[in-house]
XYZ file of C-alpha atoms in Angstrom:
620
model
C 143.221 48.670 50.633
C 139.455 48.842 51.097
C 137.975 48.676 54.613
C 135.417 46.037 55.339
C 131.855 47.007 56.253
C 132.291 45.819 59.815
C 135.497 47.797 60.348
C 133.977 50.917 58.825
C 130.876 50.545 60.992
C 132.936 50.285 64.163
C 135.005 53.323 63.229
C 131.919 55.369 62.313
C 130.173 54.538 65.589
C 133.250 55.370 67.650
C 133.757 58.642 65.806
C 130.100 59.609 66.295
C 130.288 58.924 70.043
C 133.581 60.769 70.476
C 132.463 63.883 68.607
C 129.097 63.853 70.362
C 130.850 63.764 73.752
C 133.114 66.731 72.968
C 130.302 68.865 71.518
C 131.119 68.619 67.810
C 127.549 67.903 66.801
C 128.049 68.372 63.049
C 130.862 65.782 62.929
C 128.865 63.457 65.166
C 125.826 63.690 62.860
C 127.997 63.004 59.822
C 129.495 59.815 61.258
C 126.193 58.614 62.787
C 124.564 58.918 59.382
C 127.338 56.786 57.838
C 126.962 54.217 60.622
C 123.217 53.967 59.951
C 123.896 53.273 56.288
C 126.633 50.758 57.008
C 124.413 48.849 59.465
C 121.450 48.896 57.059
C 119.187 50.765 59.454
C 120.072 49.039 62.712
C 117.930 50.397 65.575
C 121.011 51.420 67.567
C 122.332 53.608 64.762
C 118.916 55.008 63.873
C 118.338 56.142 67.449
C 121.858 57.562 67.726
C 121.411 59.601 64.534
C 117.919 60.754 65.522
C 119.044 61.942 68.963
C 121.910 63.900 67.445
C 119.589 65.510 64.899
C 117.155 66.497 67.645
C 120.076 67.914 69.617
C 121.090 69.907 66.542
C 117.539 71.214 66.020
C 116.928 69.249 62.789
C 113.529 67.930 63.892
C 111.997 67.346 60.461
C 114.992 65.282 59.262
C 115.029 63.305 62.519
C 111.330 62.491 62.147
C 111.923 61.368 58.584
C 114.711 59.013 59.665
C 112.478 57.493 62.341
C 109.470 57.008 60.094
C 111.591 55.517 57.337
C 112.830 52.866 59.750
C 109.388 52.255 61.250
C 110.775 52.466 64.780
C 108.475 55.357 65.713
C 105.650 52.846 66.224
C 107.499 49.703 67.312
C 109.473 50.823 70.374
C 108.848 53.235 73.250
C 112.139 54.996 72.589
C 111.159 55.592 68.963
C 107.710 56.862 69.984
C 109.274 59.288 72.450
C 111.797 60.564 69.892
C 109.080 61.032 67.277
C 106.993 63.014 69.753
C 109.996 65.197 70.572
C 110.446 65.921 66.888
C 106.771 66.838 66.484
C 106.893 69.038 69.572
C 109.985 70.765 68.201
C 108.112 71.366 64.942
C 105.195 72.818 66.994
C 102.859 70.051 65.884
C 101.619 69.621 69.427
C 98.421 67.717 68.685
C 100.323 65.147 66.643
C 102.870 64.846 69.436
C 100.102 64.049 71.933
C 98.602 61.448 69.592
C 102.008 59.846 69.123
C 102.461 59.602 72.902
C 98.935 58.404 73.685
C 98.884 55.740 71.020
C 95.210 56.513 70.452
C 92.700 57.920 72.906
C 93.660 59.199 76.370
C 92.111 57.283 79.263
C 89.857 59.042 81.754
C 90.737 57.505 85.123
C 94.225 57.822 86.573
C 94.622 54.085 87.062
C 93.699 53.315 83.452
C 95.944 56.094 82.172
C 98.840 54.875 84.327
C 98.502 51.332 83.006
C 98.211 52.514 79.426
C 101.219 54.844 79.597
C 103.335 52.168 81.231
C 102.427 49.764 78.442
C 103.324 52.326 75.788
C 106.684 52.766 77.534
C 107.367 49.009 77.294
C 107.127 48.723 81.083
C 109.887 51.266 81.835
C 108.839 53.804 84.517
C 111.611 56.158 83.432
C 110.444 56.177 79.812
C 106.834 56.527 80.983
C 107.816 59.553 83.090
C 109.636 61.136 80.150
C 106.631 60.565 77.863
C 104.252 62.088 80.414
C 106.513 65.104 80.869
C 106.609 65.664 77.110
C 102.835 65.200 76.952
C 102.484 67.904 79.605
C 104.616 70.306 77.583
C 102.482 69.702 74.499
C 99.253 70.311 76.432
C 100.737 73.451 77.968
C 101.682 74.750 74.522
C 98.044 74.231 73.496
C 96.954 76.051 76.721
C 95.254 72.926 78.073
C 96.610 73.648 81.518
C 94.546 71.152 83.484
C 95.719 68.314 81.218
C 99.291 69.589 81.478
C 99.150 69.494 85.273
C 97.747 65.967 85.202
C 100.516 64.812 82.846
C 103.288 66.376 84.952
C 101.914 64.851 88.153
C 101.674 61.462 86.415
C 105.320 61.769 85.361
C 106.426 62.384 88.942
C 104.416 59.421 90.170
C 106.058 57.176 87.598
C 109.500 58.447 88.594
C 110.047 61.119 91.306
C 113.493 61.771 89.809
C 111.895 63.298 86.667
C 112.893 66.882 87.460
C 111.736 68.032 84.017
C 108.114 67.631 85.111
C 108.620 69.293 88.496
C 110.474 72.217 86.913
C 107.627 72.758 84.451
C 105.136 72.959 87.315
C 107.316 75.513 89.109
C 108.293 77.685 86.163
C 104.765 78.438 85.009
C 103.059 78.244 88.434
C 100.543 75.645 87.294
C 99.765 74.630 90.892
C 99.322 76.751 93.995
C 101.334 76.393 97.179
C 98.919 74.001 98.888
C 98.743 71.690 95.843
C 102.505 71.771 95.507
C 103.034 70.693 99.123
C 100.559 67.841 98.692
C 102.264 66.683 95.495
C 105.742 66.612 97.039
C 104.456 64.789 100.119
C 102.746 62.149 97.954
C 105.864 61.175 95.974
C 106.896 57.554 96.468
C 110.612 57.272 97.156
C 112.955 54.647 98.545
C 115.802 54.891 100.997
C 118.285 55.805 98.274
C 116.365 58.701 96.720
C 114.367 60.099 99.639
C 116.567 63.217 99.495
C 114.753 64.295 96.327
C 111.629 65.202 98.339
C 113.637 67.618 100.488
C 115.208 69.202 97.431
C 111.821 69.599 95.734
C 110.321 71.052 98.904
C 113.054 73.684 99.115
C 113.057 74.535 95.418
C 109.262 74.826 95.279
C 107.215 78.014 95.403
C 105.606 77.199 98.755
C 106.528 79.535 101.613
C 106.073 76.844 104.260
C 108.991 74.415 104.131
C 109.905 71.888 106.821
C 113.341 70.696 105.828
C 116.896 71.092 107.040
C 117.817 72.329 103.574
C 115.627 75.423 104.008
C 118.097 77.141 106.295
C 119.327 80.415 104.847
C 123.037 80.944 105.498
C 125.191 77.847 105.865
C 126.884 77.865 109.244
C 130.561 78.694 109.028
C 130.282 79.913 105.457
C 132.011 83.187 104.647
C 131.963 85.399 101.589
C 134.566 83.281 99.873
C 134.124 79.752 98.604
C 134.199 77.006 101.184
C 134.594 73.278 101.039
C 131.964 71.367 102.995
C 133.235 69.014 105.654
C 132.936 65.318 104.746
C 129.564 63.918 105.745
C 127.620 60.731 105.236
C 124.285 62.582 105.138
C 123.063 63.567 101.686
C 121.227 66.612 103.070
C 124.371 67.953 104.737
C 126.225 67.831 101.429
C 123.320 69.081 99.307
C 123.016 72.186 101.483
C 125.927 73.605 99.467
C 124.294 72.901 96.094
C 123.640 75.918 93.870
C 119.943 75.232 93.276
C 119.369 74.838 97.025
C 121.228 78.078 97.801
C 119.184 80.008 95.229
C 115.976 78.542 96.653
C 116.958 79.624 100.176
C 117.718 83.116 98.855
C 114.248 83.250 97.300
C 112.689 82.619 100.692
C 114.743 85.447 102.132
C 113.282 87.673 99.435
C 109.751 86.522 100.225
C 110.302 87.398 103.889
C 111.575 90.853 102.951
C 115.196 90.114 103.934
C 116.594 91.768 100.809
C 120.105 92.454 102.082
C 120.588 88.834 103.154
C 119.140 87.621 99.848
C 121.525 89.868 97.925
C 124.546 88.582 99.874
C 123.539 84.952 99.381
C 123.122 85.356 95.632
C 126.374 87.270 95.288
C 128.240 84.404 96.948
C 126.565 81.896 94.644
C 127.269 83.886 91.476
C 130.941 84.154 92.441
C 131.082 80.362 92.315
C 128.862 79.932 89.250
C 128.865 83.141 87.174
C 126.898 81.512 84.355
C 123.931 80.373 86.509
C 120.828 81.955 84.956
C 118.058 80.457 87.065
C 118.806 82.832 89.952
C 119.131 85.982 87.856
C 115.461 87.129 87.952
C 115.523 86.879 91.739
C 118.825 88.755 91.900
C 117.476 91.504 89.662
C 114.332 91.877 91.772
C 116.526 92.158 94.876
C 118.589 94.907 93.257
C 115.350 96.758 92.478
C 114.195 96.518 96.098
C 117.567 97.765 97.347
C 117.699 100.544 94.738
C 121.126 99.507 93.411
C 120.848 101.160 90.015
C 124.611 101.105 89.328
C 124.738 97.334 89.782
C 121.693 96.973 87.530
C 123.323 99.132 84.870
C 126.563 97.132 84.809
C 124.797 93.769 84.941
C 122.432 94.728 82.111
C 125.330 95.675 79.854
C 127.141 92.408 80.536
C 123.976 90.400 79.828
C 123.431 92.200 76.518
C 126.945 91.214 75.490
C 126.662 87.590 76.640
C 122.974 86.677 76.176
C 121.348 89.065 73.694
C 118.594 86.565 72.827
C 117.610 85.708 76.410
C 114.475 87.209 77.921
C 116.249 87.777 81.238
C 118.589 90.266 79.515
C 115.764 92.614 78.552
C 114.082 92.040 81.897
C 117.268 93.329 83.541
C 117.142 96.502 81.446
C 113.489 96.984 82.408
C 114.442 96.632 86.075
C 117.076 99.346 85.678
C 114.521 101.748 84.237
C 112.084 100.896 87.042
C 114.666 101.929 89.635
C 115.410 105.162 87.773
C 111.636 105.772 87.488
C 111.659 105.869 83.686
C 108.510 103.810 83.467
C 107.890 104.219 79.725
C 111.264 102.640 78.954
C 110.706 99.984 81.599
C 107.448 98.933 79.919
C 109.205 98.713 76.573
C 111.825 96.250 77.794
C 109.462 94.214 79.964
C 107.257 93.815 76.894
C 110.251 92.661 74.845
C 111.107 90.083 77.512
C 107.564 88.673 77.401
C 107.637 88.497 73.601
C 110.849 86.440 73.729
C 109.585 84.169 76.504
C 105.823 84.304 77.148
C 106.284 82.086 80.232
C 108.515 84.641 81.980
C 106.244 85.441 84.922
C 108.502 88.114 86.461
C 108.430 90.137 83.238
C 104.618 90.101 83.156
C 104.429 91.287 86.768
C 106.996 94.009 86.122
C 105.076 95.078 83.015
C 101.946 95.574 85.105
C 103.852 97.374 87.880
C 105.303 99.825 85.359
C 101.787 100.796 84.255
C 100.538 100.976 87.851
C 103.395 103.309 88.805
C 101.967 105.887 86.388
C 98.341 105.342 87.481
C 97.445 103.663 84.189
C 95.100 101.188 85.819
C 93.463 99.741 82.694
C 96.767 98.729 81.102
C 98.141 97.486 84.424
C 95.107 95.292 85.017
C 95.341 93.936 81.464
C 98.923 92.817 82.174
C 97.921 91.310 85.517
C 95.002 89.442 83.912
C 97.329 87.951 81.311
C 99.682 86.834 84.066
C 96.739 85.349 85.985
C 95.675 83.366 82.926
C 99.180 82.130 82.100
C 100.310 81.418 85.668
C 97.248 80.228 87.506
C 99.164 78.915 90.522
C 100.671 82.186 91.790
C 98.703 84.713 93.830
C 100.854 87.747 92.940
C 98.953 88.912 89.807
C 95.617 88.213 91.505
C 96.651 90.283 94.517
C 97.924 93.027 92.216
C 94.534 93.150 90.510
C 92.885 93.561 93.896
C 95.272 96.384 94.770
C 94.493 98.186 91.530
C 90.741 97.866 92.068
C 91.186 99.144 95.600
C 93.242 102.093 94.378
C 90.470 103.018 91.931
C 87.890 102.696 94.756
C 86.159 99.608 93.345
C 86.079 97.873 96.709
C 83.661 95.079 95.825
C 85.884 93.742 93.025
C 88.972 94.262 95.157
C 87.363 92.086 97.834
C 86.732 89.274 95.334
C 90.316 89.245 94.060
C 91.790 89.338 97.548
C 89.659 86.369 98.584
C 90.781 84.485 95.493
C 94.410 85.287 96.331
C 93.892 83.884 99.849
C 92.774 80.593 98.302
C 96.165 80.344 96.584
C 98.376 81.634 99.397
C 97.588 82.281 103.048
C 101.067 83.190 104.256
C 101.906 86.438 102.433
C 102.045 89.406 104.859
C 101.524 91.887 102.014
C 98.242 90.191 101.117
C 96.996 90.431 104.704
C 98.020 94.093 104.819
C 96.159 94.957 101.621
C 93.073 93.065 102.740
C 93.234 94.889 106.074
C 93.286 98.196 104.214
C 90.191 97.099 102.311
C 88.298 96.174 105.482
C 89.351 99.473 107.048
C 87.972 101.431 104.119
C 84.749 99.450 104.356
C 84.412 100.459 108.034
C 85.084 96.993 109.462
C 87.848 98.112 111.815
C 87.871 95.028 114.060
C 88.558 92.756 111.084
C 91.126 95.254 109.786
C 92.992 94.948 113.110
C 92.949 91.139 112.840
C 94.450 91.216 109.332
C 97.089 93.798 110.216
C 98.132 91.778 113.255
C 98.312 88.615 111.134
C 100.466 90.441 108.576
C 102.756 91.654 111.356
C 103.120 88.085 112.648
C 104.150 86.888 109.174
C 106.521 89.794 108.498
C 110.236 89.122 109.076
C 111.719 89.947 112.456
C 113.052 92.445 113.250
C 110.531 94.477 111.295
C 112.296 96.688 108.764
C 111.404 99.914 106.997
C 109.576 97.963 104.283
C 106.826 97.164 106.798
C 106.616 100.566 108.497
C 103.362 101.354 106.677
C 101.870 98.105 108.012
C 102.547 99.217 111.592
C 100.990 102.623 110.883
C 97.939 100.926 109.395
C 97.535 98.800 112.528
C 97.797 101.883 114.734
C 95.157 103.704 112.695
C 92.804 100.750 113.043
C 93.394 100.705 116.821
C 92.497 104.396 116.944
C 89.302 103.825 115.006
C 87.992 101.311 117.557
C 88.989 103.475 120.524
C 92.026 101.475 121.683
C 94.078 104.647 122.061
C 96.844 103.312 124.295
C 97.597 100.483 121.857
C 97.418 102.911 118.934
C 99.896 105.257 120.620
C 102.312 102.415 121.396
C 102.058 101.169 117.792
C 102.671 104.632 116.334
C 105.741 104.970 118.531
C 106.986 101.600 117.206
C 106.601 102.940 113.677
C 108.615 106.048 114.624
C 111.445 103.843 115.858
C 111.678 102.425 112.319
C 111.129 105.704 110.441
C 111.768 108.611 112.855
C 111.340 111.401 110.285
C 107.888 110.562 108.973
C 105.704 113.658 109.382
C 102.443 111.812 108.741
C 103.154 109.384 111.595
C 103.761 112.266 114.005
C 100.507 113.881 112.866
C 98.614 110.626 113.356
C 100.125 110.171 116.813
C 99.181 113.736 117.761
C 95.642 113.194 116.514
C 95.371 110.037 118.627
C 96.472 111.935 121.727
C 93.929 114.639 120.895
C 91.155 112.058 120.594
C 92.260 110.475 123.866
C 92.152 113.834 125.631
C 88.535 114.266 124.650
C 87.525 110.872 125.971
C 89.497 110.251 129.136
C 92.672 112.264 129.671
C 92.626 116.034 129.050
C 96.324 116.128 129.972
C 97.092 114.328 126.689
C 96.476 117.607 124.885
C 99.986 118.752 125.737
C 101.485 115.698 124.022
C 99.184 116.215 121.038
C 100.447 119.797 120.664
C 104.046 118.613 120.973
C 103.683 116.015 118.226
C 101.812 118.427 115.944
C 104.807 120.741 116.242
C 107.155 117.871 115.355
C 105.036 117.018 112.316
C 105.110 120.645 111.152
C 108.865 120.845 111.685
C 109.238 117.983 109.196
C 106.547 119.171 106.774
C 105.637 122.803 107.249
C 102.840 122.801 104.652
C 100.828 120.041 106.343
C 97.353 121.592 106.414
C 95.954 118.830 108.613
C 98.532 119.395 111.363
C 98.117 123.170 111.160
C 94.342 123.016 111.527
C 94.264 120.505 114.361
C 97.102 122.231 116.173
C 94.945 125.362 116.310
C 92.053 123.352 117.732
C 94.310 121.700 120.282
C 95.643 125.063 121.395
C 92.092 126.354 121.829
C 91.204 123.303 123.898
C 94.371 123.710 125.955
C 93.539 127.367 126.584
C 90.075 126.430 127.797
C 91.618 124.080 130.342
C 94.505 126.244 131.589
C 92.991 129.794 131.681
C 91.169 130.434 135.000
C 87.402 130.641 134.818
C 85.886 134.117 134.932
C 84.090 135.091 138.158
C 80.368 134.563 137.834
C 78.386 137.832 138.268
C 74.763 138.770 138.780
C 72.847 140.642 136.109
C 71.640 144.122 137.111
C 68.208 144.554 135.659
C 67.862 148.197 136.833
C 68.554 150.382 133.817
C 70.364 153.658 134.698
C 69.436 157.096 133.548
C 70.737 158.429 130.280
C 72.934 161.036 131.925
C 74.559 158.369 134.067
C 75.362 156.351 130.986
C 77.073 159.295 129.344
C 79.288 159.691 132.388
C 80.590 156.142 132.219
C 83.857 155.312 130.472
C 83.710 151.764 129.144
C 86.781 149.598 129.659
C 87.591 146.611 127.446
C 84.027 146.218 126.200
C 82.426 146.030 129.671
C 80.722 149.177 131.127
C 80.631 149.682 134.893
C 77.749 151.525 136.536
C 78.126 153.800 139.543
C 76.157 151.231 141.481
C 78.799 148.615 140.756
C 76.677 146.514 138.349
C 77.531 145.369 134.853
C 76.033 147.189 131.891
C 75.726 145.719 128.373
C 77.975 142.713 128.939
C 79.995 141.867 125.809
C 80.561 138.099 125.599
C 84.287 137.385 125.485
C 85.463 134.549 123.285
C 87.253 133.155 126.339
C 84.298 133.353 128.749
C 83.037 129.803 128.193
C 83.232 127.205 130.898
C 83.390 124.205 128.587
C 85.387 123.436 125.466
C 83.649 124.486 122.236
C 85.252 121.676 120.219
C 83.102 119.089 121.970
C 80.198 120.279 119.836
C 79.652 120.313 116.082
C 82.812 122.100 115.010
C 85.150 121.928 112.038
C 87.154 119.348 114.046
C 84.512 116.653 113.816
C 84.072 117.328 110.118
C 87.792 116.855 109.519
C 88.105 113.324 110.831
C 87.625 111.877 107.364
C 90.295 114.165 106.046
C 92.623 112.837 108.698
C 91.977 109.329 107.415
C 92.820 110.388 103.880
C 96.054 112.142 104.780
C 97.800 109.782 107.161
C 95.971 106.465 107.315
C 97.036 104.103 104.645
C 100.300 103.977 102.731
C 99.379 101.363 100.186
C 102.524 99.908 98.667
C 102.977 97.799 95.475
C 105.505 94.918 95.807
C 107.630 93.925 92.875
C 107.806 90.135 92.985
C 108.002 87.577 92.784
C 108.727 87.198 91.676
C 107.910 86.324 91.851
């Protein structure tokens, strides 16, 4: 018995849908192709076959099916599918032309009306077309047009996460622009929660949302079930994307242990979640957990050998073990697999910088700046490299540019404070160090110990010795075995003793001894300890009795009868003959004049002032 066309068509359509739902794409394509033939090119079957072919990566065949039916020009769905096929074939210019339907309009209102018309009046289809247009422009490195297309997609439909994710992944907008975009989204009562989710998942450090809280109250290391709630935000607080976003803010604040714990809990629930892996790897680098990096890298090689994050993980392991040549090799491989992997580009530059290869490091940072124009990390890294090579004018320009992108990074304020210090603008250096300290996480950890030392050095330079001493002592509470901090504290006491309190010399000597007990070969502490001891001797040894000069010269025979004692000859008349100046016969302190002490102040600045650190980000 032969089946009728109608019965065969129904069976073919059902089989295509069933196999598509269970992941058997090849079987689904086979039956969808038969359904298209049986229906004589019905639009429903053409679209079903085309979508399956796109899903299977057969873009050229899918485009041929669409063009043969003529639906690529008649309907918005066909136009969108044709553009997807062209984008998959890397024909980006043709994809843009297919989506624009001609020339792109200049004003936003005209463009919005035109795109909505091309989408047959459907805001959802218009948003999808704009998002695809943005991807095509980004592939052609027309970043300004890509940003405009993504923003247009979100204004058509704020639920179009594809557009928002593209803006985040490649850092096409800075933090200020991102906050403005999220605030401008038009939502209704049912989907207003999406603005909170976007705000938390964004790259901006300033978030005003209940979802931005770090650890969920009552949550332990094991999995928990949230209590029933009628508020969408209360339930969404347990979502994986929100938890990863909260962990990223912990990392940005320098709370690496808390970030590590949060991510570990999330990965126990969702072991296959890849979007939090770069952050987790960066946290392991900051904590120095090389064993965890080693095991995780091996598991990623076995599971995802073609993913860029796998080779980024191996590069992170070699960074922790200080094998920078190998780290560069694997970071480079990660960028070749995925050129939009911003963390790999930053790590690539850091690996060069760790070996003082400034030219190659700056080349990597410049590439990252060009590809990811919305993040300040590569720009700040360029400024740090120029500062390290003593090109302060260029360092100043890059730091100012970084401030335009982000004004809430404590590391940026610290590095700019170092620059102003080196330029001799100590008051402004103090302002930037204090601002960095305000932005740093509380309580201040060992990561920011160098910032506190920098602030103390700037206080010393402007003569605020009491504040400098208190700040140095705060740094010693964080890192009590830092010889350079003890030497800097001793030097501050020594400077204070010269200006107002001679009794501070005793404390200076004490702290010089502590510095030398921790680092016996510290030439600075040795030299200034000697000077402090000389000054202390001048204060504590009693002054010699002042005597009158005897201008009556004795006879020669009287001189021969005199036995000199300790370099001073006594005459029978009781006068002093040929006085020999003793090195201890001064009434003042010789170090107040032009001595080696005053010439060594610059050396002090070089040895203990600024511990300039390079942060591995963000990645950022």
